[in-house]
Rosetta silent file (secondary structure, phi, psi, omega in degrees, C-alpha in Angstrom):
SEQUENCE: XXXXXXXXXXXXXXXXXXXXXXXXXXXXXXXXXXXXXXXXXXXXXXXXXXXXXXXXXXXXXXXXXXXXXXXXXXXXXXXXXXXXXXXXXXXXXXXXXXXXXXXXXXXXXXXXXXXXXXXXXXXXXXXXXXXXXXXXXXXXXXXXXXXXXXXXXXXXXXXXXXXXXXXXXXXXXXXXXXXXXXXXXXXXXXXXXXXXXXXXXXXXXXXXXXXXXXXXXXXXXXXXXXXXXXXXXXXXXXXXXXXXXXXXXXXXXXXXXXXXXXXXXXXXXXXXXXXXXXXXXXXXXXXXXXXXXXXXXXXXXXXXXXXX
SCORE:     score description
SCORE:     0.000 S_00000001
   1 L     0.000  170.319  166.795   -4.824   -7.824   -5.761 S_00000001
   2 E   -95.738  132.543  178.121   -7.494   -8.965   -3.338 S_00000001
   3 E  -142.673  168.728  166.033   -6.734  -10.735    0.086 S_00000001
   4 E  -109.688  115.116 -176.712   -8.423  -11.169    3.244 S_00000001
   5 E   -99.115  144.993 -174.182   -7.014   -9.137    6.082 S_00000001
   6 E   -59.759  151.686  165.535   -7.297   -9.224    9.947 S_00000001
   7 L  -103.431  -37.540 -169.736   -9.629   -6.730   11.583 S_00000001
   8 L    70.702   19.293  157.864   -8.963   -7.137   15.104 S_00000001
   9 L  -123.911 -173.641 -173.192  -12.837   -7.001   15.729 S_00000001
  10 L   -55.336  -41.632 -175.973  -15.714   -9.433   15.712 S_00000001
  11 L   -55.948  -21.572 -162.098  -15.693   -9.544   11.834 S_00000001
  12 L    70.724  -58.002  176.063  -12.390  -11.280   11.987 S_00000001
  13 E  -149.081  162.963 -177.539  -11.344  -10.684    8.381 S_00000001
  14 E  -138.089  144.711  168.992  -12.206   -8.356    5.616 S_00000001
  15 E   -85.779  144.054 -175.929  -11.738   -8.522    1.912 S_00000001
  16 E  -152.395  175.795 -176.603   -9.342   -5.586    0.794 S_00000001
  17 E  -109.411  139.294 -174.023   -7.067   -4.556   -1.966 S_00000001
  18 L  -132.938  166.261  175.717   -3.290   -5.085   -1.268 S_00000001
  19 L   -76.404  146.305  170.707   -0.046   -4.734   -3.161 S_00000001
  20 L   -60.721  140.634  176.153    1.121   -7.606   -5.221 S_00000001
  21 L   -45.729  142.986  171.955    3.551   -9.871   -3.632 S_00000001
  22 L  -113.896   99.722 -159.931    7.232   -8.868   -4.032 S_00000001
  23 L   -90.083  156.233  165.287    9.032  -12.105   -3.719 S_00000001
  24 L   -80.024  175.719 -173.395   12.660  -12.431   -2.694 S_00000001
  25 L   -52.113  -36.476 -177.530   15.252  -14.354   -4.921 S_00000001
  26 L   -93.674   19.079  178.595   14.494  -17.608   -3.361 S_00000001
  27 E  -123.525  160.565 -176.090   10.647  -17.356   -3.645 S_00000001
  28 E  -123.215  145.671  173.144    8.161  -18.121   -6.130 S_00000001
  29 E   -92.764  123.428 -177.596    4.699  -16.506   -6.606 S_00000001
  30 E   -99.247  135.488  168.010    1.635  -18.756   -6.400 S_00000001
  31 E   -92.029  117.142 -161.565   -1.629  -17.889   -7.913 S_00000001
  32 E   -83.265  128.878  163.113   -3.916  -19.411   -5.134 S_00000001
  33 E   -96.781  -28.861  173.629   -6.631  -21.641   -6.070 S_00000001
  34 E  -150.015  164.378  167.607   -7.657  -23.155   -2.672 S_00000001
  35 E  -155.123  143.941  177.033   -6.608  -22.689    0.909 S_00000001
  36 E  -102.435  143.687  178.623   -7.276  -24.530    4.103 S_00000001
  37 E  -124.044  165.255 -178.625   -8.032  -23.090    7.427 S_00000001
  38 L  -149.549  169.974  177.011   -8.119  -24.594   10.824 S_00000001
  39 H   -45.476  -26.390 -178.094   -8.990  -23.710   14.517 S_00000001
  40 H   -76.342  -29.075  168.632   -5.779  -22.047   15.296 S_00000001
  41 H   -55.975  -51.398  173.019   -6.465  -19.448   12.661 S_00000001
  42 H   -39.399  -63.382 -173.963   -9.538  -18.637   14.619 S_00000001
  43 H   -60.426  -40.585  178.243   -7.660  -18.378   17.984 S_00000001
  44 H   -59.285  -47.107 -178.314   -4.839  -16.350   16.179 S_00000001
  45 H   -77.319    2.121  171.693   -7.452  -13.758   14.802 S_00000001
  46 H  -117.018    6.079  166.706   -9.032  -13.370   18.123 S_00000001
  47 L    81.304   15.234 -175.988   -5.921  -13.010   20.079 S_00000001
  48 L   -60.927  -46.518 -172.615   -6.657  -16.271   22.251 S_00000001
  49 L   -62.331   -7.671 -169.498   -2.874  -17.229   21.784 S_00000001
  50 L    77.582   11.880 -178.533   -1.933  -13.834   23.612 S_00000001
  51 L  -104.840  159.911  176.949   -0.237  -12.346   20.595 S_00000001
  52 L   -68.158  142.420  173.478   -1.732   -9.016   19.104 S_00000001
  53 L   -96.603  112.470 -161.128   -3.822   -9.047   16.443 S_00000001
  54 L   -97.854  110.434  175.572   -2.550   -6.606   13.755 S_00000001
  55 L   -52.012  126.633 -172.628   -5.497   -4.979   11.516 S_00000001
  56 L    91.821  -12.712 -178.605   -4.341   -5.631    7.886 S_00000001
  57 L   -67.227  161.783  178.202   -2.275   -8.559    8.253 S_00000001
  58 E  -115.758   99.525  175.044   -2.840  -11.413    5.753 S_00000001
  59 L   -67.108  178.041  169.240   -3.174  -14.835    7.260 S_00000001
  60 L   125.437  120.969  172.125   -2.788  -18.062    5.439 S_00000001
  61 L  -130.699  -29.872 -172.061   -0.311  -20.894    5.466 S_00000001
  62 E  -101.544   98.463  176.285   -1.877  -23.979    3.567 S_00000001
  63 E  -134.615  164.109 -177.397   -2.299  -23.335   -0.064 S_00000001
  64 E  -139.989  149.827 -174.953   -2.512  -24.858   -3.350 S_00000001
  65 E   173.603 -134.975  169.392   -2.397  -23.360   -6.721 S_00000001
  66 E  -146.311  143.593 -178.349   -0.129  -22.617   -9.903 S_00000001
  67 E   -71.954  120.525  179.319    3.174  -20.781  -10.162 S_00000001
  68 E  -101.390  -32.232 -174.863    2.737  -17.217  -11.957 S_00000001
  69 E  -139.178  103.489 -176.212    6.307  -16.152  -11.108 S_00000001
  70 L   -54.337  160.808  167.295    9.238  -18.508  -10.888 S_00000001
  71 L   -70.069  132.033 -173.280   12.097  -17.780   -8.293 S_00000001
  72 L   -65.677  -16.538  175.979   14.792  -15.521   -9.472 S_00000001
  73 L   -92.344    6.645  170.008   17.412  -17.678   -8.231 S_00000001
  74 L    93.522   -9.022 -172.545   16.386  -20.644  -10.309 S_00000001
  75 L   -84.192  154.289  175.951   15.221  -22.927   -7.389 S_00000001
  76 L    71.812 -164.721 -167.568   11.643  -24.530   -7.439 S_00000001
  77 L   -68.965  149.982  170.921    8.985  -25.157   -9.738 S_00000001
  78 L   -63.356  159.909  172.896    8.537  -23.626  -13.176 S_00000001
  79 L   -59.710  126.337 -177.444    5.766  -20.899  -14.295 S_00000001
  80 L    97.348   -7.919  179.966    2.579  -22.957  -14.885 S_00000001
  81 L   -81.716  127.932  168.603    3.289  -25.770  -12.383 S_00000001
  82 E   -57.608  117.635 -171.418    0.401  -27.038  -10.200 S_00000001
  83 E  -135.293  172.651  157.685    1.929  -26.806   -6.768 S_00000001
  84 E  -121.972  161.636 -179.508    1.051  -27.020   -2.855 S_00000001
  85 E  -157.083  152.346  169.051    2.757  -24.855   -0.482 S_00000001
  86 E  -110.471   81.550  171.811    3.230  -24.066    3.415 S_00000001
  87 L   -59.150  145.150  167.764    3.497  -20.389    3.327 S_00000001
  88 L   -69.122   -9.505  165.971    4.781  -18.551    6.034 S_00000001
  89 L   154.925  170.100  176.258    1.705  -16.388    5.991 S_00000001
  90 L   105.168  -17.846 -159.217   -0.106  -14.243    3.218 S_00000001
  91 L   -80.216   -4.859  169.055   -1.776  -17.267    1.811 S_00000001
  92 L   -83.144   60.718 -173.876   -5.600  -15.906    2.000 S_00000001
  93 E  -146.802  163.151  176.363   -4.898  -13.802   -1.177 S_00000001
  94 L   -54.534  -46.107  177.290   -5.096  -13.957   -4.794 S_00000001
  95 E  -142.901  154.133  166.229   -1.314  -14.582   -4.888 S_00000001
  96 E  -140.349  156.400  165.410    1.200  -15.184   -2.395 S_00000001
  97 E   -82.968  128.198  179.302    5.227  -15.430   -2.322 S_00000001
  98 E  -132.567  147.105 -174.833    6.433  -18.542   -0.730 S_00000001
  99 E   -73.786  138.762 -164.777    9.972  -19.764   -0.303 S_00000001
 100 H   -70.507  -21.465  167.240   10.759  -22.499   -2.705 S_00000001
 101 H   -87.955   26.040  166.987   11.767  -24.955   -0.070 S_00000001
 102 H  -133.464   23.945  175.969    8.246  -25.084    1.056 S_00000001
 103 E  -121.643  143.520  176.170    6.669  -25.725   -2.298 S_00000001
 104 E  -140.948  150.230 -171.980    6.213  -29.083   -4.064 S_00000001
 105 E   -81.824  146.834  173.672    4.633  -29.900   -7.457 S_00000001
 106 L   -96.660  140.148  176.937    1.143  -31.634   -7.919 S_00000001
 107 L   -78.754  146.665 -175.004    0.227  -34.540  -10.133 S_00000001
 108 L   -54.749  -26.562 -176.869   -2.912  -33.729  -12.249 S_00000001
 109 L   -76.967   -5.924  178.063   -4.950  -36.474  -10.369 S_00000001
 110 L  -109.193  101.161 -170.512   -4.761  -34.549   -7.144 S_00000001
 111 L   -62.253  151.819  176.487   -7.278  -31.638   -6.760 S_00000001
 112 H   -50.788  -38.479 -169.411   -6.272  -28.344   -5.338 S_00000001
 113 H   -76.484   -7.191  172.957   -9.027  -28.775   -2.728 S_00000001
 114 H   -96.705  -45.349  171.037   -7.423  -31.833   -1.453 S_00000001
 115 H   -54.109  -25.087 -172.471   -3.802  -30.548   -1.604 S_00000001
 116 L   -82.595   -9.141  169.003   -4.520  -27.508    0.310 S_00000001
 117 L   -71.813  -25.931 -169.564   -5.325  -29.810    3.312 S_00000001
 118 L   -82.741  -31.289 -170.498   -1.955  -31.281    3.487 S_00000001
 119 H   -57.554  -72.613 -165.613    0.629  -28.706    4.507 S_00000001
 120 H   -74.625  -56.753 -176.469    0.186  -27.891    8.323 S_00000001
 121 H   -70.202  -30.791  161.008   -1.742  -30.997    9.218 S_00000001
 122 H   -53.495  -55.945 -170.951    0.358  -33.284    6.945 S_00000001
 123 H   -78.987  -22.797  172.110    3.767  -32.169    8.125 S_00000001
 124 H   -66.924  -52.031 -178.680    2.614  -32.360   11.699 S_00000001
 125 H   -55.045  -53.397 -171.015    1.334  -35.884   11.217 S_00000001
 126 H   -62.744  -35.739 -175.158    4.311  -37.086    9.209 S_00000001
 127 H   -85.206  -16.379 -175.813    6.903  -35.502   11.465 S_00000001
 128 H   -77.950  -30.031  174.897    5.033  -36.433   14.615 S_00000001
 129 H   -73.967  -31.989  176.502    5.389  -40.280   13.593 S_00000001
 130 H   -74.818  -35.875  179.194    9.077  -39.868   12.801 S_00000001
 131 H   -75.976  -24.300  165.990    9.617  -38.403   16.350 S_00000001
 132 L   -62.978  -22.626 -174.709    7.753  -41.389   17.807 S_00000001
 133 L    93.277 -158.967 -176.989    9.991  -43.889   16.242 S_00000001
 134 L   -84.000  127.150 -175.559    9.508  -47.165   14.458 S_00000001
 135 L  -109.399   -6.414  178.963    5.724  -48.128   15.087 S_00000001
 136 L   -60.554  137.883  171.648    5.396  -51.487   13.316 S_00000001
 137 L    73.884   -1.705 -175.348    4.177  -53.884   15.769 S_00000001
 138 L   -91.153  151.392  168.262    3.581  -51.253   18.287 S_00000001
 139 E   -85.368  110.978  170.935    0.306  -50.254   20.340 S_00000001
 140 E  -106.634  142.290  173.006   -0.490  -46.467   19.654 S_00000001
 141 E  -119.060  125.881  176.865   -3.167  -44.441   21.427 S_00000001
 142 E  -117.462  118.002  162.351   -3.991  -41.334   19.499 S_00000001
 143 E  -100.842  169.750 -167.360   -6.044  -38.747   21.077 S_00000001
 144 L    56.669   35.831 -163.756   -7.918  -35.945   19.393 S_00000001
 145 L   -69.729  -31.269  173.573   -7.842  -38.299   16.577 S_00000001
 146 L   -63.644  -11.863  176.736  -10.891  -36.894   14.536 S_00000001
 147 L   -69.198  170.222  173.288   -9.146  -33.682   14.006 S_00000001
 148 H   -50.503  -53.477 -171.857   -6.945  -32.939   10.543 S_00000001
 149 H   -76.144  -34.361  170.598   -3.867  -33.999   12.237 S_00000001
 150 H   -57.906  -37.896 -177.918   -5.185  -36.992   14.168 S_00000001
 151 H   -72.793  -40.458 -171.181   -6.922  -38.433   11.082 S_00000001
 152 H   -76.088  -36.514 -175.695   -3.774  -38.349    9.047 S_00000001
 153 H   -62.387  -24.914 -178.218   -1.589  -39.707   11.868 S_00000001
 154 H   -79.326  -21.305  177.835   -3.921  -42.594   12.458 S_00000001
 155 H   -91.448  -26.273  174.934   -3.752  -43.673    8.656 S_00000001
 156 H   -63.728  -48.067  172.107   -0.045  -43.139    8.603 S_00000001
 157 H   -56.999  -56.409 -172.629    0.433  -45.236   11.582 S_00000001
 158 H   -72.882  -26.730  175.856   -1.736  -48.120   10.492 S_00000001
 159 H   -74.444  -23.447 -178.976   -0.063  -47.940    6.999 S_00000001
 160 H   -81.350   -7.489 -178.711    3.381  -48.176    8.893 S_00000001
 161 L    99.807   15.979  175.910    2.120  -51.566   10.660 S_00000001
 162 L   -81.148  142.032  153.011    0.885  -50.050   14.241 S_00000001
 163 E   -85.601  109.222 -155.806   -2.090  -51.174   16.078 S_00000001
 164 E  -104.240  129.786  166.542   -4.073  -47.942   16.429 S_00000001
 165 E  -114.010  111.322  173.518   -6.562  -46.941   19.172 S_00000001
 166 E   -89.787  124.503  172.933   -8.225  -43.603   18.336 S_00000001
 167 E  -111.393  118.763 -169.413  -10.036  -41.426   20.531 S_00000001
 168 L  -110.800  164.304 -162.163  -12.488  -39.370   18.944 S_00000001
 169 L   -75.103  -39.883  174.630  -15.040  -36.669   20.193 S_00000001
 170 L  -130.702  167.521  173.270  -18.102  -38.887   18.916 S_00000001
 171 L   -60.571  -41.208  177.353  -18.412  -42.122   17.369 S_00000001
 172 L   -57.187  -43.807  179.468  -19.772  -40.496   14.223 S_00000001
 173 L   -68.586  -28.389 -168.990  -16.552  -38.435   13.897 S_00000001
 174 L   -92.629    1.448 -165.471  -14.349  -41.553   14.451 S_00000001
 175 H   -75.566  -58.608 -177.660  -16.287  -43.738   11.913 S_00000001
 176 H   -43.952  -52.846  178.903  -13.818  -42.918    8.982 S_00000001
 177 H   -66.216  -32.200  167.028  -10.864  -44.240   11.259 S_00000001
 178 H   -60.634  -54.509 -171.508  -12.670  -47.387   12.270 S_00000001
 179 H   -46.597  -41.437 -178.643  -13.120  -48.004    8.498 S_00000001
 180 H   -73.388  -18.795  178.104   -9.411  -47.636    8.043 S_00000001
 181 L   120.887   10.315  176.939   -8.452  -50.302   10.963 S_00000001
 182 L   -86.198  155.973  164.818   -8.310  -48.129   13.955 S_00000001
 183 E   -93.315  133.357 -173.411  -10.282  -49.087   17.131 S_00000001
 184 E  -113.505  130.218 -176.392  -12.201  -45.984   18.018 S_00000001
 185 E  -129.131  164.587 -175.017  -13.228  -44.844   21.536 S_00000001
 186 L  -104.762  -22.397 -176.064  -14.980  -41.724   22.842 S_00000001
 187 L  -146.165  129.623 -174.882  -13.156  -41.706   26.239 S_00000001
 188 H   -51.375  -50.577 -172.029   -9.472  -42.624   26.953 S_00000001
 189 H   -59.569  -16.500  170.658  -10.456  -44.466   30.190 S_00000001
 190 H   -62.134  -11.356 -173.557  -12.494  -46.786   28.142 S_00000001
 191 L   -74.285  135.791  177.852   -9.358  -48.402   26.708 S_00000001
 192 L   -97.546  -11.347 -165.309   -8.451  -51.857   28.004 S_00000001
 193 L  -108.252  172.063  173.520   -5.176  -52.126   26.542 S_00000001
 194 L  -109.274  145.216 -163.780   -1.660  -50.697   27.553 S_00000001
 195 E  -131.283  137.352 -178.297   -0.061  -48.720   24.825 S_00000001
 196 E   -69.250  -45.421 -176.803    3.512  -48.563   23.776 S_00000001
 197 E  -122.577  123.456  163.800    3.259  -45.169   22.265 S_00000001
 198 E  -113.277  153.445 -178.447    0.719  -42.229   23.065 S_00000001
 199 E  -123.151  104.489 -172.976    0.349  -39.212   20.830 S_00000001
 200 E   -96.831  130.126  175.899   -1.394  -36.631   23.061 S_00000001
 201 L  -151.472   11.925 -172.784   -2.839  -33.477   21.600 S_00000001
 202 L   -93.814  -46.118 -173.859   -5.879  -32.755   23.933 S_00000001
 203 L    76.530 -159.667  173.478   -4.288  -31.586   27.112 S_00000001
 204 L    67.861 -148.125 -173.580   -6.482  -31.035   30.270 S_00000001
 205 L   -84.840   -6.413  174.332   -7.480  -34.068   32.070 S_00000001
 206 H   -72.428  -31.258  173.269   -7.015  -36.212   28.948 S_00000001
 207 H   -52.249  -45.828 -171.180   -3.166  -36.049   29.351 S_00000001
 208 H   -75.313  -38.260  177.984   -3.367  -37.647   32.624 S_00000001
 209 H   -67.912  -31.287 -179.327   -5.951  -40.151   31.534 S_00000001
 210 H   -73.161  -37.158 -171.324   -3.685  -41.265   28.668 S_00000001
 211 H   -64.849  -37.295  175.065   -0.662  -41.711   30.920 S_00000001
 212 H   -37.257  -39.767 -173.146   -2.843  -44.145   32.931 S_00000001
 213 L  -102.018    8.934 -177.960   -2.896  -46.334   30.026 S_00000001
 214 E   -76.176  132.728  164.084    0.699  -46.212   29.072 S_00000001
 215 E   -53.420  160.053  176.400    2.777  -49.505   28.934 S_00000001
 216 E   -66.358  141.385  177.849    5.780  -49.840   31.272 S_00000001
 217 E    64.058   27.496 -171.743    8.756  -47.965   29.711 S_00000001
 218 E   -83.967 -168.240 -172.612    6.427  -46.477   26.922 S_00000001
 219 E  -142.259  122.545 -179.434    6.731  -43.111   25.230 S_00000001
 220 E   -97.999  131.539  170.805    4.266  -39.937   25.220 S_00000001
 221 E  -117.035  119.664 -165.921    4.797  -37.473   22.448 S_00000001
 222 E  -115.762  109.935 -171.410    2.685  -34.366   23.397 S_00000001
 223 L  -131.881   24.791  166.430    1.975  -32.127   20.309 S_00000001
 224 L  -174.771 -178.450 -177.180   -1.031  -30.147   21.046 S_00000001
 225 L  -154.601   62.800 -170.375   -3.751  -28.720   23.577 S_00000001
 226 L   -67.874  -25.421 -179.467   -6.894  -28.650   21.672 S_00000001
 227 L   -72.822  -13.210 -168.234   -8.990  -28.425   24.794 S_00000001
 228 L    47.691   30.710  175.175   -7.155  -25.180   25.608 S_00000001
 229 L  -100.400  126.552  175.245   -7.059  -26.728   29.260 S_00000001
 230 L   -74.555  162.708 -164.560   -3.450  -26.942   30.685 S_00000001
 231 L   -79.146  122.804 -172.930   -2.117  -30.380   31.541 S_00000001
 232 L  -109.474   94.969 -164.427   -2.752  -31.121   35.198 S_00000001
 233 L  -131.742  120.217  173.046    0.025  -33.770   36.196 S_00000001
 234 L  -109.021  136.986 -171.198    0.945  -34.639   39.839 S_00000001
 235 H   -76.409  -29.178  173.762    4.213  -36.178   40.395 S_00000001
 236 H   -71.441  -13.993  170.242    2.876  -38.246   43.193 S_00000001
 237 H   -69.285  -13.888 -173.925    0.398  -40.006   40.905 S_00000001
 238 H  -102.663   11.896  179.385    3.373  -41.538   39.240 S_00000001
 239 L   -71.372  123.404  171.861    4.774  -43.257   42.525 S_00000001
 240 L   100.972  -12.687  179.703    5.051  -46.984   41.662 S_00000001
 241 L   -87.536  158.769 -177.996    4.819  -46.353   37.786 S_00000001
 242 L   -74.969  134.347  178.884    7.498  -47.534   35.441 S_00000001
 243 L   -47.884  142.676  173.518    9.520  -44.402   33.930 S_00000001
 244 L  -127.956  170.045  178.671    8.262  -43.287   30.660 S_00000001
 245 E  -106.264  126.319  174.624    9.727  -40.847   27.996 S_00000001
 246 E  -119.776  129.571 -177.664    7.979  -37.746   27.378 S_00000001
 247 E  -106.586  134.379  149.205    8.640  -35.571   23.977 S_00000001
 248 E   -80.145  130.998 -177.871    7.523  -32.155   23.431 S_00000001
 249 L  -129.404  114.158  171.219    7.040  -31.987   19.765 S_00000001
 250 L   -91.489  131.697 -173.609    6.961  -28.804   17.793 S_00000001
 251 L   -71.712  -25.240 -173.377    5.950  -29.537   14.130 S_00000001
 252 L   -83.335   -4.190  169.038    8.177  -26.878   12.629 S_00000001
 253 L   -77.297  117.247  168.637   11.397  -28.592   14.007 S_00000001
 254 L  -163.255  143.981  173.298   12.616  -31.047   11.362 S_00000001
 255 L   -73.500    2.986  174.348   15.883  -32.256    9.621 S_00000001
 256 L  -112.923  162.922 -177.207   13.881  -32.123    6.247 S_00000001
 257 L   -95.592  165.729  173.118   12.460  -29.029    4.340 S_00000001
 258 H   -47.520  -62.824 -179.565    8.725  -28.498    3.897 S_00000001
 259 H   -43.021  -44.708  177.192    9.067  -29.153    0.259 S_00000001
 260 H   -62.140  -49.565 -176.218   10.613  -32.647    0.880 S_00000001
 261 H   -73.152  -30.485 -176.981    7.905  -33.693    3.340 S_00000001
 262 H   -63.638  -38.453 -172.251    5.036  -32.158    1.140 S_00000001
 263 H   -62.957  -40.918 -175.649    6.340  -34.231   -1.737 S_00000001
 264 H   -75.734  -28.469  171.873    6.066  -37.367    0.296 S_00000001
 265 H   -84.766  -25.212  166.940    2.368  -36.634    1.437 S_00000001
 266 H   -61.338  -62.080 -172.945    1.533  -35.709   -2.083 S_00000001
 267 H   -57.855  -25.729 -169.556    2.818  -39.174   -3.210 S_00000001
 268 H   -84.330  -32.979 -172.632    0.901  -40.692   -0.420 S_00000001
 269 H   -82.552  -36.265 -175.086   -2.296  -38.964   -1.156 S_00000001
 270 H   -67.279  -44.219  176.512   -2.105  -39.572   -4.971 S_00000001
 271 L   -90.735   18.375  177.574   -1.707  -43.241   -4.215 S_00000001
 272 L    63.069   41.639 -171.918   -4.715  -43.435   -1.889 S_00000001
 273 L  -117.278  -21.927  157.536   -2.581  -44.264    1.275 S_00000001
 274 L  -140.579  149.175 -161.486   -4.081  -41.256    3.147 S_00000001
 275 L  -132.477   84.848  178.008   -7.301  -39.807    2.509 S_00000001
 276 L   -59.318  138.083  170.519   -7.726  -36.080    3.954 S_00000001
 277 L  -102.437  125.094 -170.084  -11.292  -35.361    4.945 S_00000001
 278 E   -99.604  110.323 -172.752  -12.794  -32.500    3.706 S_00000001
 279 E   -87.505  -22.072  177.225  -15.907  -31.503    5.530 S_00000001
 280 E  -149.843  144.266  172.281  -16.604  -28.258    3.678 S_00000001
 281 E  -134.958  120.900  173.923  -15.595  -26.551    0.525 S_00000001
 282 E  -134.538  178.898  171.361  -16.853  -22.966    0.194 S_00000001
 283 E   -57.985  145.333 -177.805  -16.031  -19.609   -1.538 S_00000001
 284 H   -75.693  -19.963  172.330  -13.309  -17.735    0.132 S_00000001
 285 H   -61.864  -10.808 -174.760  -15.623  -14.797    0.832 S_00000001
 286 H   -98.553    7.208 -172.206  -17.276  -17.236    3.286 S_00000001
 287 H   -57.556  -34.893  170.781  -14.022  -17.714    5.355 S_00000001
 288 H   -57.498  -48.245  172.869  -15.312  -15.969    8.529 S_00000001
 289 H   -61.547  -40.398 -179.910  -18.125  -18.088    8.659 S_00000001
 290 H   -65.292  -41.473 -171.127  -16.483  -21.194    8.050 S_00000001
 291 H   -65.027  -42.155 -172.124  -13.805  -20.457   10.833 S_00000001
 292 H   -74.842  -23.635  163.477  -16.436  -19.720   13.271 S_00000001
 293 H   -64.922  -51.162  167.794  -18.127  -23.155   12.224 S_00000001
 294 H   -42.560  -57.450 -170.097  -14.829  -24.861   12.573 S_00000001
 295 H   -83.200   -8.984  171.874  -14.215  -23.871   16.163 S_00000001
 296 L   -93.374    0.235  168.090  -17.862  -24.634   17.401 S_00000001
 297 L    88.833   22.784 -173.330  -17.203  -28.198   15.771 S_00000001
 298 L   -91.466  -27.931  173.487  -19.888  -27.794   13.078 S_00000001
 299 L  -102.113  146.092 -173.123  -17.448  -29.193   10.519 S_00000001
 300 L  -116.604  128.745 -171.610  -15.880  -32.755   10.581 S_00000001
 301 L    74.787 -149.264 -167.075  -12.408  -32.605    9.067 S_00000001
 302 E   -92.687  155.967 -177.668  -10.794  -30.042    7.149 S_00000001
 303 E  -112.827  136.510  166.642  -12.499  -26.830    5.617 S_00000001
 304 E  -115.695  150.519  161.798  -11.210  -25.559    2.290 S_00000001
 305 E  -107.753  141.067 -164.781  -11.686  -22.334    0.671 S_00000001
 306 E  -123.947  148.112  171.674  -11.778  -21.705   -3.256 S_00000001
 307 L  -121.181  140.221 -172.631  -11.083  -18.661   -5.327 S_00000001
 308 L   -76.848    0.000    0.000  -12.713  -18.399   -8.523 S_00000001
């Protein structure tokens, strides 16, 4: 079968012939119809994260398609079922084997191009709000809100009864968030309110700026560093401040399975409660170009690649 494999050079990836998936007993094989990519994929393929780029490796976590081989142990969807899945890797291919506890069925009304945006961003957003605790009636500040995760966090928080202030890169990028009921800012320090909960994903100076707007006894959940700049935090700047709670949030740590949480996200998307923003849909042969455009912020929202 065909797959996009890492090159460890400026091409990022190349289309290659690889062997078909050999699923374990608890895995099903999905014929991929669409997959979503993100800036993190670009950084992984260029070695920015400090990990070695292995030529021939097939990336890809966020996939939607149809089951062509059911799991041998009897778990998971049957052959022919439309599904969305959070693969451990290998999703940029015609077929991928995925553990059945990371696959959930799709209703007919939800297109594969929308479903493919849900796994990584959606699971992160859903679990992030759980980590923040009850948000009804609370004032939330969300930094990096115009990205895939931030967009969904804002929608989920508003649906849960929170008052949300979203910090977006530009007014244009934040317009959809304003349409859903968030106050949109382009600078954290423009905030005039104090916030019960801060969801911070930018890092650098933004982290300290967000702390300056935290209400007494508030909570900060730190879930990313999109600026790729380390947090600069001076203990002495906090003299006289009311103690706050800081949580480090890794999205893969959860008491629920990916399949369970994907089912919730699918339900919310099908019901029109969340609206993943798809900024570009392209053929999967254009993946390298799309990744470059993503990292240079030429695409607003999610980017989805489709297989004929």
